[in-house]
């Protein structure tokens, strides 16, 4: 989570990269949920969302996709059993 109006800059920057970024803080919550699920990628749809094609083991494939940028940090709780 970005902290409003708190920017940090490293170096002089340039036209493509100012070298500045927003300060962040950890957003925490207590939950009784025991499973965290994110995204699955079905790489059989690497050419099209509408047609599935199996990948072969001999060629290299260039695949690109967006990743979810959220991190989940779990507290360590000693086992009581």
Short mmCIF file of C-alpha atoms in Angstrom, two decimals:
data_model
loop_
_atom_site.label_atom_id
_atom_site.label_comp_id
_atom_site.label_asym_id
_atom_site.label_seq_id
_atom_site.Cartn_x
_atom_site.Cartn_y
_atom_site.Cartn_z
CA UNK A 1 0.00 0.00 0.00
CA UNK A 2 1.43 3.40 -0.96
CA UNK A 3 1.91 5.95 1.79
CA UNK A 4 0.42 9.24 0.49
CA UNK A 5 2.86 12.00 -0.46
CA UNK A 6 6.02 10.14 0.56
CA UNK A 7 8.40 9.75 -2.38
CA UNK A 8 12.04 8.65 -2.23
CA UNK A 9 14.51 9.35 -5.05
CA UNK A 10 17.84 7.66 -5.75
CA UNK A 11 20.38 9.39 -7.96
CA UNK A 12 19.76 12.01 -10.60
CA UNK A 13 17.42 9.95 -12.77
CA UNK A 14 16.90 10.45 -16.48
CA UNK A 15 14.08 11.00 -19.00
CA UNK A 16 12.97 7.36 -18.85
CA UNK A 17 13.47 6.71 -15.14
CA UNK A 18 13.32 9.48 -12.55
CA UNK A 19 14.77 7.18 -9.90
CA UNK A 20 11.83 7.98 -7.61
CA UNK A 21 9.29 5.64 -6.04
CA UNK A 22 6.46 5.92 -3.56
CA UNK A 23 7.12 4.79 0.00
CA UNK A 24 5.05 1.76 0.93
CA UNK A 25 3.84 0.14 4.10
CA UNK A 26 2.71 -3.36 4.94
CA UNK A 27 -1.06 -3.76 5.04
CA UNK A 28 -1.92 -6.45 7.60
CA UNK A 29 -5.09 -8.26 8.55
CA UNK A 30 -6.00 -11.14 10.84
CA UNK A 31 -7.86 -13.97 9.14
CA UNK A 32 -9.04 -17.48 10.02
CA UNK A 33 -8.70 -18.54 6.39
CA UNK A 34 -6.25 -21.38 5.86
CA UNK A 35 -5.90 -21.33 2.06
CA UNK A 36 -4.62 -18.51 -0.15
CA UNK A 37 -5.16 -19.02 -3.87
CA UNK A 38 -3.85 -16.88 -6.72
CA UNK A 39 -3.79 -17.48 -10.46
CA UNK A 40 -3.22 -20.55 -12.58
CA UNK A 41 -1.86 -20.36 -16.12
CA UNK A 42 -3.13 -22.83 -18.69
CA UNK A 43 -0.16 -22.71 -21.06
CA UNK A 44 -2.07 -24.85 -23.57
CA UNK A 45 -3.75 -21.59 -24.58
CA UNK A 46 -0.44 -19.89 -25.40
CA UNK A 47 -1.55 -19.04 -28.96
CA UNK A 48 -5.19 -18.21 -28.32
CA UNK A 49 -7.72 -18.02 -25.50
CA UNK A 50 -10.17 -19.90 -27.69
CA UNK A 51 -8.07 -22.79 -29.01
CA UNK A 52 -5.99 -25.13 -26.88
CA UNK A 53 -2.77 -26.57 -28.27
CA UNK A 54 -0.40 -28.85 -26.36
CA UNK A 55 3.16 -27.68 -25.85
CA UNK A 56 5.95 -29.92 -27.14
CA UNK A 57 9.12 -30.67 -25.20
CA UNK A 58 11.65 -29.88 -27.97
CA UNK A 59 11.18 -26.14 -28.81
CA UNK A 60 11.50 -23.14 -26.50
CA UNK A 61 8.40 -21.00 -26.15
CA UNK A 62 8.32 -17.28 -25.42
CA UNK A 63 5.39 -16.67 -23.10
CA UNK A 64 4.47 -13.44 -21.39
CA UNK A 65 1.75 -12.70 -18.89
CA UNK A 66 1.00 -10.27 -16.10
CA UNK A 67 1.76 -11.32 -12.55
CA UNK A 68 -0.29 -10.33 -9.55
CA UNK A 69 1.86 -7.92 -7.60
CA UNK A 70 0.41 -8.62 -4.16
CA UNK A 71 2.54 -10.39 -1.58
CA UNK A 72 1.14 -12.40 1.29
CA UNK A 73 3.32 -12.76 4.38
CA UNK A 74 2.38 -15.40 6.94
CA UNK A 75 3.35 -15.13 10.57
CA UNK A 76 5.19 -18.12 11.99
CA UNK A 77 3.07 -19.87 14.59
CA UNK A 78 4.62 -22.69 16.65
CA UNK A 79 3.01 -26.09 16.13
CA UNK A 80 0.93 -27.15 19.12
CA UNK A 81 0.11 -30.79 18.72
#
